[in-house]
């Protein structure tokens, strides 16, 4: 059973770069048909898709964040990572990683990691 | 972007009674492959979201039979046949037809 776990600093200063890693266990990050995703949730608010990446390196981003986001994958470590630059307080959120099933008859996120709170503050 | 609109935004239900949540998309979620790319998720208090329904009407593994999804095109409904205490949380619809993937605002369900 695939499990995902986020890790990274819980506090980032304004204007700096937020960096998080998601470690995949119980399955292969190189499996066909799956994209590895980042989704965030500001405190008390709804869900926002940030982007996802295929193990080949092909990535798709939310246009609202595209200029500041970079998602990468390290298949040797079964990890994928998120970098969000020039952060402000508006980027304070719980960040989730999740697997996106993109098969020919698929289109859903499952499973999700437990999430990690990142606070942007000086 | 496809805008997802849920109603109501909050719901208070007596255990054993039914519940229904509506989700409307700004454009049809029907793909050329014949599948409708609408999912439902439940975020229980203090937890990450979990998949309930995929492709409009298919229950995810382990999801109780009291949950059902229906609808087509731009109008969708999540129904809980008889609400139980463990169903509390926030329900989100989500479209996966095109990027950016977008979610509804969420509907908070509480038990009376």
PDB file of C-alpha atoms in Angstrom:
ATOM      1  CA  UNK A   1       0.000   0.000   0.000  1.00  0.00           C
ATOM      2  CA  UNK A   2       1.486   3.288  -1.117  1.00  0.00           C
ATOM      3  CA  UNK A   3       2.144   5.856   1.589  1.00  0.00           C
ATOM      4  CA  UNK A   4       3.375   9.417   1.273  1.00  0.00           C
ATOM      5  CA  UNK A   5       5.129  11.551   3.878  1.00  0.00           C
ATOM      6  CA  UNK A   6       5.932  15.236   3.639  1.00  0.00           C
ATOM      7  CA  UNK A   7       9.009  16.747   5.271  1.00  0.00           C
ATOM      8  CA  UNK A   8      10.645  20.133   5.449  1.00  0.00           C
ATOM      9  CA  UNK A   9      10.926  23.336   7.484  1.00  0.00           C
ATOM     10  CA  UNK A  10       7.790  24.492   9.263  1.00  0.00           C
ATOM     11  CA  UNK A  11       8.848  28.138   9.223  1.00  0.00           C
ATOM     12  CA  UNK A  12      10.050  30.170   6.258  1.00  0.00           C
ATOM     13  CA  UNK A  13      10.887  33.861   6.163  1.00  0.00           C
ATOM     14  CA  UNK A  14       9.110  36.190   3.721  1.00  0.00           C
ATOM     15  CA  UNK A  15      10.783  36.487   0.312  1.00  0.00           C
ATOM     16  CA  UNK A  16      12.650  33.203   0.841  1.00  0.00           C
ATOM     17  CA  UNK A  17      12.051  29.846  -0.846  1.00  0.00           C
ATOM     18  CA  UNK A  18       9.818  27.182   0.661  1.00  0.00           C
ATOM     19  CA  UNK A  19      11.217  23.682   0.111  1.00  0.00           C
ATOM     20  CA  UNK A  20       9.388  20.450   0.872  1.00  0.00           C
ATOM     21  CA  UNK A  21      10.006  16.804   0.069  1.00  0.00           C
ATOM     22  CA  UNK A  22       7.552  13.943  -0.214  1.00  0.00           C
ATOM     23  CA  UNK A  23       8.829  10.418   0.312  1.00  0.00           C
ATOM     24  CA  UNK A  24       6.927   7.589  -1.346  1.00  0.00           C
ATOM     25  CA  UNK A  25       6.920   4.160   0.261  1.00  0.00           C
ATOM     26  CA  UNK A  26       5.141   0.894  -0.447  1.00  0.00           C
ATOM     27  CA  UNK A  27       5.186   1.374  -4.187  1.00  0.00           C
ATOM     28  CA  UNK A  28       7.215   2.610  -7.114  1.00  0.00           C
ATOM     29  CA  UNK A  29       7.431   6.271  -8.021  1.00  0.00           C
ATOM     30  CA  UNK A  30       8.102   5.065 -11.567  1.00  0.00           C
ATOM     31  CA  UNK A  31       4.686   3.421 -11.962  1.00  0.00           C
ATOM     32  CA  UNK A  32       2.948   4.253 -15.224  1.00  0.00           C
ATOM     33  CA  UNK A  33      -0.111   6.461 -15.083  1.00  0.00           C
ATOM     34  CA  UNK A  34       0.609   8.251 -11.817  1.00  0.00           C
ATOM     35  CA  UNK A  35       1.503  11.861 -11.267  1.00  0.00           C
ATOM     36  CA  UNK A  36       3.022  13.002  -7.988  1.00  0.00           C
ATOM     37  CA  UNK A  37       1.263  16.049  -6.690  1.00  0.00           C
ATOM     38  CA  UNK A  38       1.329  18.987  -4.310  1.00  0.00           C
ATOM     39  CA  UNK A  39      -1.852  20.539  -2.918  1.00  0.00           C
ATOM     40  CA  UNK A  40      -2.116  23.168  -0.223  1.00  0.00           C
ATOM     41  CA  UNK A  41      -4.721  24.403   2.247  1.00  0.00           C
ATOM     42  CA  UNK A  42      -4.434  27.773   4.021  1.00  0.00           C
ATOM     43  CA  UNK A  43      -5.627  27.617   7.629  1.00  0.00           C
ATOM     44  CA  UNK A  44      -9.418  27.365   7.733  1.00  0.00           C
ATOM     45  CA  UNK A  45      -9.716  27.503   3.950  1.00  0.00           C
ATOM     46  CA  UNK A  46     -10.157  25.202   0.984  1.00  0.00           C
ATOM     47  CA  UNK A  47      -7.835  23.161  -1.202  1.00  0.00           C
ATOM     48  CA  UNK A  48      -5.597  24.541  -3.940  1.00  0.00           C
ATOM     49  CA  UNK A  49      -3.780  22.380  -6.460  1.00  0.00           C
ATOM     50  CA  UNK A  50      -0.171  23.487  -6.891  1.00  0.00           C
ATOM     51  CA  UNK A  51       1.020  21.059  -9.533  1.00  0.00           C
ATOM     52  CA  UNK A  52       2.160  17.541 -10.300  1.00  0.00           C
ATOM     53  CA  UNK A  53       5.002  15.691 -11.955  1.00  0.00           C
ATOM     54  CA  UNK A  54       5.453  12.394 -13.774  1.00  0.00           C
ATOM     55  CA  UNK A  55       8.469  10.232 -12.996  1.00  0.00           C
ATOM     56  CA  UNK A  56       9.901  11.206 -16.407  1.00  0.00           C
ATOM     57  CA  UNK A  57      10.057  14.803 -15.203  1.00  0.00           C
ATOM     58  CA  UNK A  58       7.069  16.173 -17.089  1.00  0.00           C
ATOM     59  CA  UNK A  59       5.338  18.648 -14.807  1.00  0.00           C
ATOM     60  CA  UNK A  60       2.173  20.712 -14.816  1.00  0.00           C
ATOM     61  CA  UNK A  61       1.598  23.735 -12.611  1.00  0.00           C
ATOM     62  CA  UNK A  62      -1.271  25.900 -11.504  1.00  0.00           C
ATOM     63  CA  UNK A  63      -0.953  29.082 -13.601  1.00  0.00           C
ATOM     64  CA  UNK A  64      -1.630  31.136 -10.477  1.00  0.00           C
ATOM     65  CA  UNK A  65       1.664  29.898  -8.996  1.00  0.00           C
ATOM     66  CA  UNK A  66       3.601  28.854 -12.060  1.00  0.00           C
ATOM     67  CA  UNK A  67       6.133  31.693 -11.984  1.00  0.00           C
ATOM     68  CA  UNK A  68       7.214  30.724  -8.448  1.00  0.00           C
ATOM     69  CA  UNK A  69       6.882  26.935  -8.421  1.00  0.00           C
ATOM     70  CA  UNK A  70       9.261  24.149  -9.276  1.00  0.00           C
ATOM     71  CA  UNK A  71       8.421  20.469  -8.732  1.00  0.00           C
ATOM     72  CA  UNK A  72      11.114  17.876  -9.236  1.00  0.00           C
ATOM     73  CA  UNK A  73      11.400  14.116  -8.855  1.00  0.00           C
ATOM     74  CA  UNK A  74      14.249  11.913  -7.685  1.00  0.00           C
ATOM     75  CA  UNK A  75      13.409   8.364  -8.693  1.00  0.00           C
ATOM     76  CA  UNK A  76      16.509   6.937  -7.023  1.00  0.00           C
ATOM     77  CA  UNK A  77      15.281   8.194  -3.675  1.00  0.00           C
ATOM     78  CA  UNK A  78      11.563   7.675  -4.424  1.00  0.00           C
ATOM     79  CA  UNK A  79      11.029  11.297  -3.542  1.00  0.00           C
ATOM     80  CA  UNK A  80       9.588  14.339  -5.195  1.00  0.00           C
ATOM     81  CA  UNK A  81      10.005  17.907  -4.096  1.00  0.00           C
ATOM     82  CA  UNK A  82       8.365  21.305  -4.112  1.00  0.00           C
ATOM     83  CA  UNK A  83      10.076  24.657  -4.232  1.00  0.00           C
ATOM     84  CA  UNK A  84       8.032  27.839  -3.939  1.00  0.00           C
ATOM     85  CA  UNK A  85       9.997  31.048  -4.229  1.00  0.00           C
ATOM     86  CA  UNK A  86       9.393  34.585  -3.002  1.00  0.00           C
ATOM     87  CA  UNK A  87       6.947  33.468  -0.345  1.00  0.00           C
ATOM     88  CA  UNK A  88       4.635  35.789   1.544  1.00  0.00           C
ATOM     89  CA  UNK A  89       2.219  35.303   4.419  1.00  0.00           C
ATOM     90  CA  UNK A  90      -0.381  34.243   1.846  1.00  0.00           C
ATOM     91  CA  UNK A  91       1.649  31.079   1.273  1.00  0.00           C
ATOM     92  CA  UNK A  92       1.106  29.956   4.856  1.00  0.00           C
ATOM     93  CA  UNK A  93      -0.740  26.663   4.545  1.00  0.00           C
ATOM     94  CA  UNK A  94      -0.782  22.963   5.168  1.00  0.00           C
ATOM     95  CA  UNK A  95       1.003  21.403   2.216  1.00  0.00           C
ATOM     96  CA  UNK A  96      -0.068  17.938   1.128  1.00  0.00           C
ATOM     97  CA  UNK A  97       1.549  15.576  -1.279  1.00  0.00           C
ATOM     98  CA  UNK A  98      -0.685  13.095  -3.051  1.00  0.00           C
ATOM     99  CA  UNK A  99      -0.630  10.570  -5.856  1.00  0.00           C
ATOM    100  CA  UNK A 100      -2.757  11.440  -8.872  1.00  0.00           C
ATOM    101  CA  UNK A 101      -4.065   8.542 -10.909  1.00  0.00           C
ATOM    102  CA  UNK A 102      -4.137   9.683 -14.523  1.00  0.00           C
ATOM    103  CA  UNK A 103      -4.901   6.438 -16.281  1.00  0.00           C
ATOM    104  CA  UNK A 104      -7.223   6.348 -19.283  1.00  0.00           C
ATOM    105  CA  UNK A 105     -10.202   5.957 -16.979  1.00  0.00           C
ATOM    106  CA  UNK A 106      -8.880   7.784 -13.975  1.00  0.00           C
ATOM    107  CA  UNK A 107      -8.505  11.222 -12.502  1.00  0.00           C
ATOM    108  CA  UNK A 108      -8.237  11.341  -8.753  1.00  0.00           C
ATOM    109  CA  UNK A 109      -5.891  11.921  -5.822  1.00  0.00           C
ATOM    110  CA  UNK A 110      -5.288   8.912  -3.644  1.00  0.00           C
ATOM    111  CA  UNK A 111      -3.551   8.463  -1.283  1.00  0.00           C
ATOM    112  CA  UNK A 112      -2.617  11.723   0.424  1.00  0.00           C
ATOM    113  CA  UNK A 113       0.158  12.428   2.860  1.00  0.00           C
ATOM    114  CA  UNK A 114      -0.694  13.646   6.340  1.00  0.00           C
ATOM    115  CA  UNK A 115       0.239  17.210   5.432  1.00  0.00           C
ATOM    116  CA  UNK A 116       2.775  19.610   6.870  1.00  0.00           C
ATOM    117  CA  UNK A 117       2.106  23.136   8.086  1.00  0.00           C
ATOM    118  CA  UNK A 118       4.409  25.789   6.678  1.00  0.00           C
ATOM    119  CA  UNK A 119       4.214  29.226   8.220  1.00  0.00           C
ATOM    120  CA  UNK A 120       5.698  32.236   6.465  1.00  0.00           C
ATOM    121  CA  UNK A 121       6.812  34.734   9.066  1.00  0.00           C
ATOM    122  CA  UNK A 122       9.864  36.773   9.996  1.00  0.00           C
TER     123      UNK A 122
ATOM    124  CA  UNK B   1     -10.181  27.665 -15.081  1.00  0.00           C
ATOM    125  CA  UNK B   2     -13.214  25.515 -14.305  1.00  0.00           C
ATOM    126  CA  UNK B   3     -15.049  26.952 -11.311  1.00  0.00           C
ATOM    127  CA  UNK B   4     -16.623  24.484  -8.890  1.00  0.00           C
ATOM    128  CA  UNK B   5     -19.516  25.725  -6.751  1.00  0.00           C
ATOM    129  CA  UNK B   6     -20.888  23.716  -3.856  1.00  0.00           C
ATOM    130  CA  UNK B   7     -24.101  24.128  -1.897  1.00  0.00           C
ATOM    131  CA  UNK B   8     -24.913  24.299   0.868  1.00  0.00           C
ATOM    132  CA  UNK B   9     -21.677  25.417   2.519  1.00  0.00           C
ATOM    133  CA  UNK B  10     -22.759  23.910   5.803  1.00  0.00           C
ATOM    134  CA  UNK B  11     -25.152  21.190   6.807  1.00  0.00           C
ATOM    135  CA  UNK B  12     -26.427  19.987  10.174  1.00  0.00           C
ATOM    136  CA  UNK B  13     -27.948  16.513  10.094  1.00  0.00           C
ATOM    137  CA  UNK B  14     -29.541  14.217  12.657  1.00  0.00           C
ATOM    138  CA  UNK B  15     -27.933  10.768  12.771  1.00  0.00           C
ATOM    139  CA  UNK B  16     -29.877   8.337  10.631  1.00  0.00           C
ATOM    140  CA  UNK B  17     -31.227  11.058   8.375  1.00  0.00           C
ATOM    141  CA  UNK B  18     -30.108  11.552   4.767  1.00  0.00           C
ATOM    142  CA  UNK B  19     -27.856  14.325   3.521  1.00  0.00           C
ATOM    143  CA  UNK B  20     -27.234  15.762   0.091  1.00  0.00           C
ATOM    144  CA  UNK B  21     -24.540  18.076  -1.255  1.00  0.00           C
ATOM    145  CA  UNK B  22     -24.660  19.742  -4.633  1.00  0.00           C
ATOM    146  CA  UNK B  23     -21.712  20.623  -6.850  1.00  0.00           C
ATOM    147  CA  UNK B  24     -21.913  22.603 -10.035  1.00  0.00           C
ATOM    148  CA  UNK B  25     -19.104  23.146 -12.542  1.00  0.00           C
ATOM    149  CA  UNK B  26     -18.709  26.110 -14.885  1.00  0.00           C
ATOM    150  CA  UNK B  27     -18.367  23.743 -17.833  1.00  0.00           C
ATOM    151  CA  UNK B  28     -19.165  20.157 -18.614  1.00  0.00           C
ATOM    152  CA  UNK B  29     -16.871  17.593 -16.999  1.00  0.00           C
ATOM    153  CA  UNK B  30     -17.602  14.939 -19.616  1.00  0.00           C
ATOM    154  CA  UNK B  31     -14.428  13.798 -21.320  1.00  0.00           C
ATOM    155  CA  UNK B  32     -14.278  12.614 -24.924  1.00  0.00           C
ATOM    156  CA  UNK B  33     -13.580   9.136 -23.533  1.00  0.00           C
ATOM    157  CA  UNK B  34     -17.084   9.072 -22.063  1.00  0.00           C
ATOM    158  CA  UNK B  35     -16.020   9.473 -18.466  1.00  0.00           C
ATOM    159  CA  UNK B  36     -16.963  12.367 -16.213  1.00  0.00           C
ATOM    160  CA  UNK B  37     -14.023  13.746 -14.265  1.00  0.00           C
ATOM    161  CA  UNK B  38     -15.690  14.660 -10.995  1.00  0.00           C
ATOM    162  CA  UNK B  39     -14.499  13.386  -7.624  1.00  0.00           C
ATOM    163  CA  UNK B  40     -15.652  13.798  -4.037  1.00  0.00           C
ATOM    164  CA  UNK B  41     -13.367  13.958  -1.019  1.00  0.00           C
ATOM    165  CA  UNK B  42     -14.007  14.031   2.701  1.00  0.00           C
ATOM    166  CA  UNK B  43     -11.669  15.799   5.076  1.00  0.00           C
ATOM    167  CA  UNK B  44     -12.380  14.608   8.580  1.00  0.00           C
ATOM    168  CA  UNK B  45     -11.345  16.895  11.455  1.00  0.00           C
ATOM    169  CA  UNK B  46      -7.572  17.052  11.785  1.00  0.00           C
ATOM    170  CA  UNK B  47      -6.988  14.696   8.857  1.00  0.00           C
ATOM    171  CA  UNK B  48      -5.953  14.939   5.234  1.00  0.00           C
ATOM    172  CA  UNK B  49      -8.643  14.607   2.563  1.00  0.00           C
ATOM    173  CA  UNK B  50      -9.650  11.104   1.546  1.00  0.00           C
ATOM    174  CA  UNK B  51     -11.152   9.991  -1.741  1.00  0.00           C
ATOM    175  CA  UNK B  52     -14.832   9.054  -1.502  1.00  0.00           C
ATOM    176  CA  UNK B  53     -16.168   8.997  -5.060  1.00  0.00           C
ATOM    177  CA  UNK B  54     -14.311   9.061  -8.370  1.00  0.00           C
ATOM    178  CA  UNK B  55     -15.497   9.607 -11.937  1.00  0.00           C
ATOM    179  CA  UNK B  56     -18.794  10.935 -10.660  1.00  0.00           C
ATOM    180  CA  UNK B  57     -20.349   7.811  -9.217  1.00  0.00           C
ATOM    181  CA  UNK B  58     -17.763   5.192  -8.245  1.00  0.00           C
ATOM    182  CA  UNK B  59     -17.120   4.579  -4.572  1.00  0.00           C
ATOM    183  CA  UNK B  60     -13.461   4.371  -3.625  1.00  0.00           C
ATOM    184  CA  UNK B  61     -12.154   1.288  -1.897  1.00  0.00           C
ATOM    185  CA  UNK B  62     -13.430   0.980   1.654  1.00  0.00           C
ATOM    186  CA  UNK B  63     -16.081   3.688   1.329  1.00  0.00           C
ATOM    187  CA  UNK B  64     -19.388   2.621   2.929  1.00  0.00           C
ATOM    188  CA  UNK B  65     -22.360   1.926   0.697  1.00  0.00           C
ATOM    189  CA  UNK B  66     -24.363   4.759   2.260  1.00  0.00           C
ATOM    190  CA  UNK B  67     -22.334   7.197   0.127  1.00  0.00           C
ATOM    191  CA  UNK B  68     -23.350   7.664  -3.492  1.00  0.00           C
ATOM    192  CA  UNK B  69     -22.465  10.081  -6.249  1.00  0.00           C
ATOM    193  CA  UNK B  70     -24.574  11.027  -9.221  1.00  0.00           C
ATOM    194  CA  UNK B  71     -24.945  13.638 -11.895  1.00  0.00           C
ATOM    195  CA  UNK B  72     -23.677  14.512 -15.320  1.00  0.00           C
ATOM    196  CA  UNK B  73     -22.422  17.414 -17.353  1.00  0.00           C
ATOM    197  CA  UNK B  74     -22.225  20.300 -14.918  1.00  0.00           C
ATOM    198  CA  UNK B  75     -24.486  19.205 -12.051  1.00  0.00           C
ATOM    199  CA  UNK B  76     -23.495  16.631  -9.460  1.00  0.00           C
ATOM    200  CA  UNK B  77     -24.741  15.385  -6.121  1.00  0.00           C
ATOM    201  CA  UNK B  78     -23.223  13.505  -3.221  1.00  0.00           C
ATOM    202  CA  UNK B  79     -25.759  11.694  -1.085  1.00  0.00           C
ATOM    203  CA  UNK B  80     -25.402  10.029   2.270  1.00  0.00           C
ATOM    204  CA  UNK B  81     -28.280   7.637   2.754  1.00  0.00           C
ATOM    205  CA  UNK B  82     -28.186   7.641   6.570  1.00  0.00           C
ATOM    206  CA  UNK B  83     -25.683   9.946   8.230  1.00  0.00           C
ATOM    207  CA  UNK B  84     -23.489   8.546  10.969  1.00  0.00           C
ATOM    208  CA  UNK B  85     -21.394  10.413  13.535  1.00  0.00           C
ATOM    209  CA  UNK B  86     -18.179   9.446  11.734  1.00  0.00           C
ATOM    210  CA  UNK B  87     -19.309  11.320   8.606  1.00  0.00           C
ATOM    211  CA  UNK B  88     -18.565  14.737  10.110  1.00  0.00           C
ATOM    212  CA  UNK B  89     -16.058  16.850   8.238  1.00  0.00           C
ATOM    213  CA  UNK B  90     -15.745  18.933   5.118  1.00  0.00           C
ATOM    214  CA  UNK B  91     -16.764  17.513   1.752  1.00  0.00           C
ATOM    215  CA  UNK B  92     -15.104  18.769  -1.420  1.00  0.00           C
ATOM    216  CA  UNK B  93     -15.943  18.170  -5.038  1.00  0.00           C
ATOM    217  CA  UNK B  94     -13.093  18.377  -7.531  1.00  0.00           C
ATOM    218  CA  UNK B  95     -12.796  18.440 -11.290  1.00  0.00           C
ATOM    219  CA  UNK B  96      -9.949  16.626 -12.998  1.00  0.00           C
ATOM    220  CA  UNK B  97     -11.014  17.226 -16.585  1.00  0.00           C
ATOM    221  CA  UNK B  98      -8.352  19.833 -17.190  1.00  0.00           C
ATOM    222  CA  UNK B  99      -5.552  21.630 -15.436  1.00  0.00           C
ATOM    223  CA  UNK B 100      -5.574  23.491 -13.226  1.00  0.00           C
ATOM    224  CA  UNK B 101      -7.384  20.913 -11.143  1.00  0.00           C
ATOM    225  CA  UNK B 102      -9.944  22.842  -9.097  1.00  0.00           C
ATOM    226  CA  UNK B 103     -11.941  22.155  -5.962  1.00  0.00           C
ATOM    227  CA  UNK B 104     -15.258  23.385  -4.649  1.00  0.00           C
ATOM    228  CA  UNK B 105     -15.275  25.609  -1.554  1.00  0.00           C
ATOM    229  CA  UNK B 106     -16.194  22.707   0.676  1.00  0.00           C
ATOM    230  CA  UNK B 107     -19.351  21.788   2.580  1.00  0.00           C
ATOM    231  CA  UNK B 108     -19.085  21.332   6.326  1.00  0.00           C
ATOM    232  CA  UNK B 109     -21.268  18.576   7.713  1.00  0.00           C
ATOM    233  CA  UNK B 110     -22.022  18.485  11.418  1.00  0.00           C
ATOM    234  CA  UNK B 111     -24.177  16.219  13.490  1.00  0.00           C
ATOM    235  CA  UNK B 112     -27.182  17.623  15.341  1.00  0.00           C
TER     236      UNK B 112
END
